[in-house]
Tab-separated table of C-alpha atoms and ligand atoms in Angstrom:
chain	number	residue	atom	x	y	z
A	10	MET	CA	0.000	0.000	0.000
A	11	ASN	CA	2.692	2.487	-1.034
A	12	ILE	CA	0.189	5.221	-1.858
A	13	TYR	CA	2.210	8.086	-0.400
A	14	GLU	CA	5.114	9.595	-2.343
A	15	SER	CA	7.626	12.381	-1.841
A	16	THR	CA	6.566	15.750	-3.260
A	17	ARG	CA	10.036	15.846	-4.845
A	18	ASN	CA	10.325	12.356	-6.312
A	19	LYS	CA	7.491	10.038	-7.308
A	20	ASN	CA	9.715	7.000	-6.983
A	21	ILE	CA	10.148	7.524	-3.253
A	22	THR	CA	6.987	5.916	-1.941
A	23	THR	CA	5.727	4.585	1.346
A	24	THR	CA	2.663	3.380	3.193
A	25	PRO	CA	0.418	5.785	5.164
A	26	SER	CA	1.507	4.399	8.529
A	27	LYS	CA	5.197	4.607	7.632
A	28	ALA	CA	4.722	8.177	6.408
A	29	VAL	CA	3.360	8.961	9.882
A	30	LEU	CA	6.338	7.301	11.538
A	31	ASN	CA	8.993	8.959	9.371
A	32	GLY	CA	7.556	12.460	9.022
A	33	LEU	CA	9.791	13.716	6.254
A	34	ALA	CA	10.650	11.766	3.077
A	35	PRO	CA	14.329	10.764	2.840
A	36	ASP	CA	14.961	13.325	0.056
A	37	GLY	CA	13.624	16.164	2.215
A	38	GLY	CA	10.249	16.192	0.451
A	39	LEU	CA	6.867	15.869	2.123
A	40	PHE	CA	4.676	12.790	1.814
A	41	VAL	CA	1.566	13.247	-0.339
A	42	MET	CA	-1.109	10.917	-1.635
A	43	ARG	CA	-1.011	11.008	-5.436
A	44	ASP	CA	-4.622	9.961	-5.920
A	45	LEU	CA	-6.137	12.151	-3.237
A	46	GLU	CA	-8.982	13.343	-5.456
A	47	ASN	CA	-10.021	9.744	-6.086
A	48	ILE	CA	-10.975	9.303	-2.456
A	49	SER	CA	-14.691	9.426	-2.330
A	50	ILE	CA	-16.286	10.917	0.724
A	51	ASP	CA	-20.038	10.406	0.824
A	52	ILE	CA	-21.319	13.833	1.862
A	53	ASN	CA	-24.849	12.514	2.433
A	54	LYS	CA	-23.444	10.032	4.885
A	55	ILE	CA	-21.026	12.378	6.554
A	56	ILE	CA	-23.602	15.013	7.486
A	57	THR	CA	-25.342	12.512	9.744
A	58	MET	CA	-22.199	11.727	11.732
A	59	SER	CA	-20.840	12.933	15.080
A	60	TYR	CA	-17.337	14.443	15.131
A	61	ILE	CA	-15.901	11.160	16.392
A	62	GLU	CA	-17.570	9.111	13.649
A	63	MET	CA	-16.489	11.631	11.049
A	64	ALA	CA	-12.882	11.473	12.260
A	65	GLU	CA	-12.874	7.671	11.980
A	66	TYR	CA	-14.339	7.844	8.484
A	67	VAL	CA	-12.163	10.623	7.039
A	68	LEU	CA	-8.942	9.428	8.675
A	69	GLY	CA	-9.683	5.913	7.498
A	70	LYS	CA	-9.751	7.244	3.936
A	71	LEU	CA	-6.546	9.273	4.275
A	72	LEU	CA	-4.605	6.593	6.170
A	73	PRO	CA	-6.130	3.368	4.836
A	74	ASP	CA	-3.520	0.889	6.099
A	75	TYR	CA	-4.731	1.458	9.673
A	76	PRO	CA	-7.399	-1.241	10.208
A	77	ALA	CA	-10.827	0.207	11.058
A	78	ASP	CA	-10.821	-1.056	14.655
A	79	VAL	CA	-7.334	0.399	15.216
A	80	MET	CA	-8.380	3.789	13.831
A	81	LYS	CA	-11.497	3.724	15.960
A	82	GLN	CA	-9.405	3.234	19.091
A	83	CYS	CA	-6.944	5.976	18.055
A	84	VAL	CA	-9.772	8.466	17.551
A	85	LYS	CA	-11.353	7.520	20.854
A	86	ASN	CA	-8.072	7.955	22.746
A	87	ALA	CA	-7.435	11.295	21.061
A	88	TYR	CA	-10.787	13.006	21.412
A	89	VAL	CA	-13.208	11.353	23.807
A	90	GLY	CA	-13.145	13.281	27.089
A	91	LYS	CA	-10.113	15.332	26.035
A	92	PHE	CA	-11.979	18.365	24.667
A	93	ASP	CA	-14.377	20.504	26.674
A	94	THR	CA	-17.217	19.676	24.255
A	95	ASP	CA	-18.267	16.448	22.504
A	96	GLU	CA	-18.429	18.503	19.342
A	97	VAL	CA	-14.620	18.862	19.514
A	98	THR	CA	-14.745	21.856	17.131
A	99	PRO	CA	-18.011	23.748	17.742
A	100	ILE	CA	-19.294	26.667	15.680
A	101	ALA	CA	-20.075	30.063	17.216
A	102	TYR	CA	-21.961	32.911	15.586
A	103	ALA	CA	-20.860	36.502	16.170
A	104	GLY	CA	-23.255	38.835	14.383
A	105	ASP	CA	-23.057	37.729	10.754
A	106	SER	CA	-19.759	35.937	11.263
A	107	ILE	CA	-19.455	32.169	11.437
A	108	ILE	CA	-16.586	31.065	13.639
A	109	LEU	CA	-15.261	27.510	13.823
A	110	GLU	CA	-13.649	27.235	17.253
A	111	LEU	CA	-10.668	24.911	17.124
A	112	PHE	CA	-9.410	25.699	20.626
A	113	HIS	CA	-11.483	23.490	22.909
A	114	GLY	CA	-8.699	20.970	23.534
A	115	PRO	CA	-6.448	20.557	26.577
A	116	THR	CA	-4.047	23.419	25.735
A	117	CYS	CA	-6.606	25.853	24.240
A	118	ALA	CA	-4.922	26.121	20.807
A	119	PHE	CA	-5.945	24.568	17.517
A	120	LYS	CA	-2.794	22.415	17.499
A	121	ASP	CA	-4.516	20.103	19.986
A	122	VAL	CA	-6.779	18.727	17.235
A	123	ALA	CA	-3.725	17.354	15.438
A	124	LEU	CA	-1.421	16.719	18.383
A	125	GLN	CA	-3.949	14.665	20.329
A	126	MET	CA	-4.192	12.368	17.313
A	127	LEU	CA	-0.562	12.158	16.168
A	128	PRO	CA	0.752	10.173	19.178
A	129	GLN	CA	-2.045	7.641	18.707
A	130	LEU	CA	-1.179	7.264	15.036
A	131	VAL	CA	2.539	6.944	15.830
A	132	THR	CA	2.114	4.191	18.405
A	133	ALA	CA	-0.419	2.315	16.269
A	134	SER	CA	1.973	2.558	13.321
A	135	LYS	CA	4.774	1.035	15.370
A	136	ARG	CA	2.558	-1.925	16.209
A	137	LEU	CA	1.476	-2.314	12.575
A	138	ASN	CA	5.076	-2.199	11.382
A	139	ASN	CA	6.532	-4.340	14.201
A	140	ASP	CA	8.755	-1.500	15.337
A	141	SER	CA	9.619	-2.002	18.991
A	142	GLN	CA	11.843	1.079	19.463
A	143	GLN	CA	10.909	3.661	22.064
A	144	THR	CA	10.024	6.888	20.249
A	145	VAL	CA	11.668	9.981	21.701
A	146	ILE	CA	9.958	13.178	20.562
A	147	LEU	CA	12.268	16.172	20.627
A	148	THR	CA	10.804	19.637	20.123
A	149	ALA	CA	11.825	23.272	20.381
A	150	THR	CA	8.892	25.571	20.948
A	151	SER	CA	8.123	29.263	20.933
A	152	GLY	CA	4.990	28.558	22.955
A	153	ASP	CA	1.985	26.703	21.576
A	154	THR	CA	3.372	23.624	19.839
A	155	GLY	CA	5.458	22.375	22.754
A	156	LYS	CA	2.581	22.357	25.193
A	157	ALA	CA	0.168	20.756	22.729
A	158	ALA	CA	2.768	18.053	21.966
A	159	LEU	CA	3.377	17.442	25.700
A	160	GLU	CA	-0.341	16.947	26.291
A	161	GLY	CA	-0.671	14.699	23.253
A	162	PHE	CA	2.232	12.413	24.145
A	163	ARG	CA	1.893	12.394	27.949
A	164	ASP	CA	1.702	8.821	29.229
A	165	VAL	CA	1.437	7.408	25.692
A	166	GLU	CA	3.053	4.000	25.837
A	167	GLY	CA	6.366	3.540	24.034
A	168	THR	CA	7.056	7.281	23.816
A	169	LYS	CA	8.954	9.956	25.684
A	170	ILE	CA	8.757	13.652	24.946
A	171	ILE	CA	11.404	16.325	25.555
A	172	VAL	CA	10.545	19.996	25.044
A	173	PHE	CA	12.924	22.964	25.089
A	174	PHE	CA	11.703	26.534	25.266
A	175	PRO	CA	13.472	29.923	25.455
A	176	ASN	CA	13.283	30.660	29.187
A	177	ASP	CA	12.579	34.372	28.756
A	178	GLY	CA	10.919	34.086	25.344
A	179	VAL	CA	7.436	32.787	26.150
A	180	SER	CA	4.511	34.332	28.044
A	181	THR	CA	3.872	33.715	31.748
A	182	VAL	CA	0.928	31.486	30.922
A	183	GLN	CA	2.780	29.557	28.218
A	184	LYS	CA	5.694	28.945	30.574
A	185	ALA	CA	3.393	27.823	33.382
A	186	GLN	CA	1.579	25.501	30.983
A	187	MET	CA	4.862	23.716	30.267
A	188	THR	CA	6.556	23.764	33.667
A	189	THR	CA	3.468	22.271	35.362
A	190	GLN	CA	3.202	19.473	32.770
A	191	GLU	CA	2.196	16.123	34.246
A	192	GLY	CA	2.909	12.663	32.834
A	193	ASN	CA	5.600	10.062	33.525
A	194	ASN	CA	7.276	10.467	30.109
A	195	THR	CA	7.491	14.271	29.843
A	196	TYR	CA	10.690	16.335	30.141
A	197	VAL	CA	10.769	20.125	29.895
A	198	CYS	CA	13.762	22.452	29.959
A	199	GLY	CA	14.117	26.231	29.718
A	200	ILE	CA	17.072	27.565	27.709
A	201	ASN	CA	19.079	30.716	28.313
A	202	GLY	CA	18.741	31.968	24.758
A	203	ASN	CA	16.117	32.909	22.204
A	204	PHE	CA	13.881	30.654	20.114
A	205	ASP	CA	16.413	30.440	17.262
A	206	ASP	CA	19.118	29.254	19.688
A	207	THR	CA	16.700	26.663	21.051
A	208	GLN	CA	15.675	25.422	17.623
A	209	THR	CA	19.291	25.303	16.435
A	210	GLY	CA	20.176	23.260	19.520
A	211	VAL	CA	17.485	20.709	18.713
A	212	LYS	CA	18.638	20.459	15.087
A	213	ILE	CA	22.201	19.819	16.261
A	214	ILE	CA	21.025	16.994	18.527
A	215	PHE	CA	18.934	15.479	15.723
A	216	SER	CA	21.937	15.395	13.392
A	217	ASP	CA	24.442	14.111	15.983
A	218	VAL	CA	25.346	10.582	14.861
A	219	ASN	CA	26.916	9.675	18.213
A	220	ILE	CA	23.768	10.509	20.120
A	221	LYS	CA	21.651	8.669	17.564
A	222	ASN	CA	23.750	5.523	17.835
A	223	THR	CA	23.795	5.639	21.624
A	224	LEU	CA	20.000	5.816	21.633
A	225	LEU	CA	19.648	3.024	19.067
A	226	GLU	CA	21.748	0.739	21.291
A	227	LYS	CA	19.287	1.442	24.090
A	228	GLY	CA	16.283	0.721	21.872
A	229	MET	CA	15.295	4.340	21.356
A	230	ASP	CA	14.912	6.534	18.287
A	231	PHE	CA	14.244	10.240	17.801
A	232	SER	CA	11.200	11.605	16.072
A	233	SER	CA	9.624	15.048	15.782
A	234	ALA	CA	6.077	16.257	16.114
A	235	ASN	CA	6.565	18.645	13.197
A	236	SER	CA	3.529	19.990	11.374
A	237	ILE	CA	4.642	18.519	8.043
A	238	ASN	CA	3.796	15.024	9.349
A	239	VAL	CA	0.736	13.591	7.570
A	240	GLY	CA	-0.339	12.393	11.018
A	241	ARG	CA	-0.835	16.050	11.931
A	242	LEU	CA	-2.306	17.147	8.640
A	243	ALA	CA	-4.926	14.422	8.238
A	244	PRO	CA	-6.824	15.122	11.504
A	245	GLN	CA	-7.246	18.747	10.401
A	246	VAL	CA	-9.226	17.732	7.320
A	247	VAL	CA	-12.025	16.436	9.534
A	248	TYR	CA	-13.215	19.764	10.929
A	249	TYR	CA	-13.831	21.229	7.476
A	250	PHE	CA	-16.416	18.509	6.919
A	251	TYR	CA	-17.738	19.012	10.420
A	252	ALA	CA	-18.234	22.762	9.882
A	253	TYR	CA	-20.208	21.995	6.732
A	254	LYS	CA	-22.439	19.564	8.563
A	255	LYS	CA	-23.083	22.064	11.353
A	256	LEU	CA	-24.064	24.791	8.888
A	257	ILE	CA	-26.602	22.405	7.386
A	258	ASP	CA	-27.913	21.458	10.852
A	259	ASP	CA	-28.219	25.133	11.756
A	260	GLY	CA	-30.140	25.925	8.576
A	261	ARG	CA	-27.440	28.257	7.248
A	262	ILE	CA	-26.849	26.317	4.009
A	263	THR	CA	-28.387	23.439	2.103
A	264	LEU	CA	-26.503	20.399	0.882
A	265	GLY	CA	-24.397	21.263	-2.162
A	266	ASP	CA	-23.984	24.969	-1.352
A	267	LYS	CA	-20.445	26.269	-1.472
A	268	VAL	CA	-18.744	27.586	1.645
A	269	ASN	CA	-15.605	29.760	1.952
A	270	PHE	CA	-13.096	29.179	4.716
A	271	ALA	CA	-10.796	31.866	6.106
A	272	VAL	CA	-7.726	30.674	7.964
A	273	PRO	CA	-5.137	32.500	10.108
A	274	THR	CA	-2.059	31.021	8.496
A	275	GLY	CA	1.519	30.315	9.514
A	276	ASN	CA	3.025	27.068	8.314
A	277	PHE	CA	0.120	26.527	5.871
A	278	GLY	CA	-1.011	23.245	7.469
A	279	ASP	CA	-4.443	24.343	8.611
A	280	ILE	CA	-5.503	25.931	5.318
A	281	LEU	CA	-3.984	23.109	3.264
A	282	ALA	CA	-6.288	20.694	5.095
A	283	GLY	CA	-9.157	22.733	3.609
A	284	ARG	CA	-7.684	22.213	0.138
A	285	TYR	CA	-7.587	18.468	0.907
A	286	ALA	CA	-11.244	18.492	2.007
A	287	LYS	CA	-12.115	20.190	-1.274
A	288	MET	CA	-10.230	17.562	-3.287
A	289	MET	CA	-12.146	14.915	-1.362
A	290	GLY	CA	-15.445	16.421	-2.474
A	291	LEU	CA	-16.418	19.117	0.030
A	292	PRO	CA	-18.137	22.054	-1.765
A	293	VAL	CA	-15.542	24.723	-0.990
A	294	GLY	CA	-15.603	28.174	-2.583
A	295	LYS	CA	-12.546	30.275	-1.740
A	296	LEU	CA	-9.907	29.431	0.797
A	297	ILE	CA	-8.927	32.779	2.262
A	298	CYS	CA	-5.363	32.862	3.533
A	299	ALA	CA	-4.887	35.440	6.297
A	300	SER	CA	-1.396	36.596	7.325
A	301	ASN	CA	-0.070	39.106	9.829
A	302	GLU	CA	2.805	41.530	9.096
A	303	ASN	CA	4.817	38.525	7.969
A	304	ASN	CA	2.902	38.493	4.702
A	305	VAL	CA	5.062	36.210	2.556
A	306	LEU	CA	2.016	34.146	1.596
A	307	TYR	CA	-0.022	37.218	0.679
A	308	ASP	CA	2.714	38.263	-1.738
A	309	PHE	CA	3.032	34.738	-3.084
A	310	ILE	CA	-0.653	34.215	-3.780
A	311	ASN	CA	-0.842	37.566	-5.534
A	312	THR	CA	2.374	37.449	-7.564
A	313	GLY	CA	3.586	33.846	-7.766
A	314	VAL	CA	6.900	34.883	-6.202
A	315	TYR	CA	7.772	33.331	-2.838
A	316	ASN	CA	10.482	35.431	-1.236
A	317	LYS	CA	11.695	34.629	2.267
A	318	LYS	CA	14.471	37.267	2.217
A	319	ARG	CA	12.938	39.680	4.698
A	320	ASP	CA	13.044	40.348	8.413
A	321	LEU	CA	10.756	38.414	10.701
A	322	ALA	CA	8.391	40.807	12.469
A	323	LYS	CA	7.381	40.059	16.062
A	324	THR	CA	3.607	40.421	16.252
A	325	ILE	CA	0.738	39.888	18.692
A	326	SER	CA	-0.100	36.705	16.737
A	327	PRO	CA	3.231	34.905	17.327
A	328	SER	CA	2.089	31.500	16.057
A	329	MET	CA	1.911	33.059	12.586
A	330	ASP	CA	5.354	34.687	12.721
A	331	ILE	CA	6.843	32.478	10.034
A	332	LEU	CA	8.823	33.151	6.852
A	333	VAL	CA	8.946	29.656	5.386
A	334	SER	CA	5.568	27.929	5.323
A	335	SER	CA	6.622	24.304	4.974
A	336	ASN	CA	3.259	22.823	4.075
A	337	LEU	CA	2.979	25.076	1.023
A	338	GLU	CA	5.146	22.490	-0.716
A	339	ARG	CA	2.157	20.159	-0.777
A	340	LEU	CA	0.025	22.791	-2.512
A	341	LEU	CA	2.796	23.290	-5.076
A	342	TYR	CA	2.690	19.564	-5.761
A	343	TYR	CA	-1.041	19.475	-6.435
A	344	ALA	CA	-1.222	22.864	-8.190
A	345	SER	CA	1.599	21.827	-10.548
A	346	GLY	CA	-0.368	18.754	-11.607
A	347	LYS	CA	1.849	16.509	-9.441
A	348	ASP	CA	5.068	17.539	-11.134
A	349	ASN	CA	7.634	16.280	-8.606
A	350	ALA	CA	10.604	17.565	-10.616
A	351	LEU	CA	9.172	21.070	-10.699
A	352	VAL	CA	8.526	21.016	-6.944
A	353	ALA	CA	12.104	19.827	-6.344
A	354	GLN	CA	13.392	22.694	-8.494
A	355	LEU	CA	11.304	25.312	-6.660
A	356	MET	CA	12.456	24.012	-3.273
A	357	SER	CA	16.047	24.039	-4.410
A	358	ASP	CA	15.606	27.667	-5.559
A	359	LEU	CA	14.225	28.524	-2.138
A	360	ALA	CA	17.206	26.901	-0.408
A	361	THR	CA	19.886	28.426	-2.653
A	362	LYS	CA	18.385	31.781	-3.690
A	363	GLY	CA	15.898	32.435	-0.903
A	364	GLU	CA	13.053	32.693	-3.405
A	365	TYR	CA	11.218	30.971	-6.219
A	366	THR	CA	8.669	31.883	-8.880
A	367	VAL	CA	5.922	29.509	-9.992
A	368	PRO	CA	4.912	29.269	-13.669
A	369	ASP	CA	1.789	31.191	-14.743
A	370	PHE	CA	-0.425	28.125	-15.058
A	371	MET	CA	0.216	27.312	-11.385
A	372	LEU	CA	-0.426	30.857	-10.271
A	373	ASP	CA	-3.734	30.809	-12.164
A	374	THR	CA	-4.807	27.634	-10.369
A	375	ILE	CA	-3.770	29.003	-6.992
A	376	LYS	CA	-5.526	32.339	-7.537
A	377	ASP	CA	-8.626	30.521	-8.629
A	378	GLU	CA	-8.829	28.637	-5.338
A	379	PHE	CA	-7.270	31.024	-2.847
A	380	ALA	CA	-7.690	34.630	-1.821
A	381	ALA	CA	-5.155	36.276	0.437
A	382	GLY	CA	-4.986	39.239	2.752
A	383	TYR	CA	-3.035	40.442	5.747
A	384	ALA	CA	-3.610	42.518	8.847
A	385	ASP	CA	-0.990	44.086	11.097
A	386	SER	CA	-1.178	44.107	14.892
A	387	ALA	CA	-2.933	47.477	15.071
A	388	ALA	CA	-5.644	46.345	12.637
A	389	ALA	CA	-6.097	43.049	14.485
A	390	LYS	CA	-6.519	44.896	17.790
A	391	LYS	CA	-9.141	47.176	16.268
A	392	THR	CA	-11.012	44.126	15.022
A	393	ILE	CA	-10.967	42.512	18.467
A	394	LYS	CA	-12.536	45.642	19.939
A	395	LYS	CA	-15.017	46.026	17.081
A	396	TYR	CA	-16.286	42.449	17.435
A	397	PHE	CA	-16.554	42.693	21.192
A	398	ASP	CA	-18.398	46.017	21.075
A	399	ARG	CA	-20.813	44.885	18.367
A	400	THR	CA	-21.423	41.244	19.239
A	401	GLY	CA	-19.869	40.457	22.625
A	402	TYR	CA	-17.600	37.888	20.950
A	403	VAL	CA	-14.024	37.849	22.212
A	404	ALA	CA	-11.588	36.763	19.506
A	405	ASP	CA	-7.953	35.877	20.058
A	406	THR	CA	-5.217	37.747	18.194
A	407	HIS	CA	-4.753	35.108	15.455
A	408	THR	CA	-8.470	34.788	14.822
A	409	ALA	CA	-8.657	38.587	14.657
A	410	VAL	CA	-6.248	38.574	11.722
A	411	ALA	CA	-8.605	36.303	9.794
A	412	LEU	CA	-11.702	38.312	10.795
A	413	THR	CA	-10.017	41.495	9.532
A	414	VAL	CA	-9.040	39.894	6.252
A	415	VAL	CA	-12.519	38.431	5.690
A	416	ASP	CA	-14.278	41.732	6.341
A	417	GLU	CA	-11.981	43.370	3.818
A	418	TYR	CA	-12.411	40.512	1.341
A	419	LYS	CA	-16.201	40.723	1.487
A	420	ALA	CA	-16.162	44.495	1.098
A	421	THR	CA	-13.857	44.479	-1.930
A	422	THR	CA	-15.173	41.407	-3.784
A	423	GLY	CA	-18.888	41.509	-2.920
A	424	ASP	CA	-18.664	37.720	-2.455
A	425	THR	CA	-21.713	36.689	-0.402
A	426	THR	CA	-20.811	32.992	-0.057
A	427	PRO	CA	-21.153	31.901	3.596
A	428	THR	CA	-17.652	32.167	5.050
A	429	VAL	CA	-16.386	30.169	8.007
A	430	VAL	CA	-13.559	31.794	9.970
A	431	LEU	CA	-11.289	29.283	11.694
A	432	SER	CA	-10.499	30.379	15.244
A	433	THR	CA	-7.156	28.955	16.315
A	434	ALA	CA	-6.748	29.945	19.960
A	435	SER	CA	-8.711	30.818	23.068
A	436	PRO	CA	-8.524	34.562	23.779
A	437	TYR	CA	-7.231	33.588	27.220
A	438	LYS	CA	-4.046	32.227	25.668
A	439	PHE	CA	-3.185	35.749	24.566
A	440	SER	CA	-5.108	37.632	27.223
A	441	ASN	CA	-2.592	40.459	27.492
A	442	SER	CA	-3.048	41.599	23.895
A	443	VAL	CA	-6.764	40.835	23.829
A	444	TYR	CA	-7.404	42.764	27.039
A	445	SER	CA	-5.457	45.811	25.943
A	446	ALA	CA	-7.182	45.741	22.538
A	447	ILE	CA	-10.585	46.013	24.212
A	448	PHE	CA	-9.894	48.039	27.349
A	449	GLY	CA	-6.691	49.905	26.459
A	450	ASP	CA	-2.984	49.502	27.216
A	451	ASP	CA	-3.190	51.532	30.419
A	452	ALA	CA	-5.914	49.345	31.874
A	453	ALA	CA	-3.823	46.260	31.099
A	454	ALA	CA	-0.666	47.809	32.593
A	455	ALA	CA	-2.532	48.614	35.814
A	456	LEU	CA	-3.150	44.930	36.515
A	457	ALA	CA	-0.586	42.902	38.444
A	458	ASP	CA	0.126	40.075	36.021
A	459	GLU	CA	-1.299	37.904	33.238
A	460	TYR	CA	-3.461	35.990	35.708
A	461	ALA	CA	-5.040	39.214	36.958
A	462	ILE	CA	-5.676	40.173	33.333
A	463	MET	CA	-7.377	36.848	32.667
A	464	GLU	CA	-9.616	37.303	35.686
A	465	ASP	CA	-10.582	40.827	34.742
A	466	LEU	CA	-11.182	39.837	31.120
A	467	ASN	CA	-13.558	37.198	32.429
A	468	ALA	CA	-15.276	39.649	34.795
A	469	LYS	CA	-15.755	42.246	32.058
A	470	THR	CA	-16.729	39.987	29.128
A	471	GLY	CA	-18.442	37.058	30.815
A	472	VAL	CA	-16.487	34.632	28.626
A	473	ALA	CA	-15.448	31.659	30.761
A	474	ILE	CA	-11.749	31.008	31.361
A	475	PRO	CA	-10.939	27.477	30.120
A	476	SER	CA	-10.404	25.297	33.184
A	477	SER	CA	-6.906	24.203	32.128
A	478	LEU	CA	-5.812	27.859	32.165
A	479	ALA	CA	-7.802	28.848	35.250
A	480	ASN	CA	-6.096	26.098	37.294
A	481	LEU	CA	-2.573	26.954	36.187
A	482	LYS	CA	-1.721	29.404	38.922
A	483	SER	CA	-2.258	26.863	41.677
A	484	LYS	CA	-0.522	23.925	39.962
A	485	PRO	CA	2.858	22.773	41.289
A	486	ILE	CA	5.888	23.515	39.095
A	487	LEU	CA	7.243	20.085	38.138
A	488	HIS	CA	9.949	21.116	35.653
A	489	LYS	CA	12.511	23.579	36.971
A	490	THR	CA	15.608	22.895	34.869
A	491	VAL	CA	17.143	25.778	32.943
A	492	LYS	CA	20.246	25.112	30.830
A	493	GLU	CA	22.709	27.044	28.726
A	494	LYS	CA	22.114	26.612	25.003
A	495	ASP	CA	25.238	24.458	24.537
A	496	LYS	CA	24.105	22.029	27.262
A	497	MET	CA	20.910	20.799	25.623
A	498	ALA	CA	22.316	17.389	24.699
A	499	ASP	CA	23.172	16.845	28.383
A	500	PHE	CA	19.522	17.356	29.285
A	501	VAL	CA	18.462	14.806	26.675
A	502	MET	CA	20.906	12.211	27.964
A	503	GLU	CA	20.017	12.832	31.628
A	504	SER	CA	16.308	12.637	30.875
A	505	LEU	CA	16.648	9.369	28.977
A	506	GLY	CA	19.025	7.921	31.541
A	507	VAL	CA	21.790	7.130	29.012
B	606	PLP	C1	0.002	27.155	14.621
B	606	PLP	C2	-1.000	28.236	14.724
B	606	PLP	C3	-1.473	28.923	13.576
B	606	PLP	C4	-0.957	28.649	12.180
B	606	PLP	O1	-1.363	27.413	11.675
B	606	PLP	P1	-0.590	26.750	10.439
B	606	PLP	O2	-1.163	25.412	10.268
B	606	PLP	O3	0.867	26.718	10.853
B	606	PLP	O4	-0.800	27.639	9.268
B	606	PLP	C5	-2.435	29.898	13.763
B	606	PLP	N1	-2.896	30.213	14.990
B	606	PLP	C6	-2.465	29.585	16.103
B	606	PLP	C7	-3.008	30.000	17.436
B	606	PLP	C8	-1.518	28.573	16.008
B	606	PLP	O5	-1.092	27.956	17.130
């Protein structure tokens, strides 16, 4: 069942479960399913399903070498009782806006939807492929990913997870989320350095042959929880179908109507999943790609030139502060008509020249399917206040970028297609920025700390604080280690006891 191939070489193929286990293809390409559009999803059937049933069905189609009973168990472990609603990804209405809330998981960010599922898929894959190695997940995080990965892998048999974060480079809440992490296989370490130092340190460990061999002798092997893994991408396809079903249930559309989706975009994984859903038969109109000041994708979708040679701006939507959107490579593959050689050339241009230009026929396809816009921090803050004042809805900073872009898109195009805005984080994850957007910088500065801001945001808006964030302040700190950036390998070895 070698139905997955490298975006860069069609002769490098693998099975779905091995693609999950390996993450990246050996030539540096990403694994894609060549015949994705031949998957038939029965929309009539799907709109009668619960989220859990839908996840089993859609994931079974995307990863067909997992037997049905195995997939069923994976989905159950990932989602049942882990999210604060059985709907997993509920829809909220704010005035005329339709908002798909992806942040109801254990860490209050959309990454939970994928990172609750990935560990299940990894361990099931090891059983299917008779791989008895312990999997050691190693991750550097600037905030959201590390915590979501820790929660996903905690106490998952046959795995250990080690997370490094810049000790002074994450918010109070983000730091507390990680240092209070429970689980008998979780290891967390602050680094005296910035995120780049931390990420570089992890890359050095990954490429250190001595460390790798030492681990192999002890029956362990490294892996990453990177967002290019098909085991992270596939679970994200599900909620596009779920949103469609909910709009039918709520009488907003009838079966067959097209729906637009607007997505606050960083690494291009979330929005790409919408492209996948469309290829699998979901009636999708435009996919609206929303960026912050780091608007590489906006430029690309408008001009066909991808140029990463620019400074990275620090914004109030940090999870979108990205210059190289890795998952875009998968769109290039499909938009080029599955031309692996062309994709390889473009990626080589990006590596050697810092930019690439797609041929006109590809740009036409991309423009046909995608719209793009961007909003800077000031605009996003205005939007947060506008939505709260008009509707009482409190949007997080990333979601606000998409809301801004959609309002602009509707005004300039006159497109009246129902548009679902994907909301990627709870406002309480970025309560500092959200609070000051609504009540002013001075009001925020007058409060003692982020916890006080959360409490006052709750008092003034009536929006409940997610319990996992409300409890943080009183949780014991379990991970206290802070290391210099050149001592990261020591932490790995100490943690693994080798
Ligand atoms: C990761 C993240 C994004 C970006 O998603 P991509 O799949 O990388 O495009 C947006 N918002 C939040 C809150 C995130 O954590």
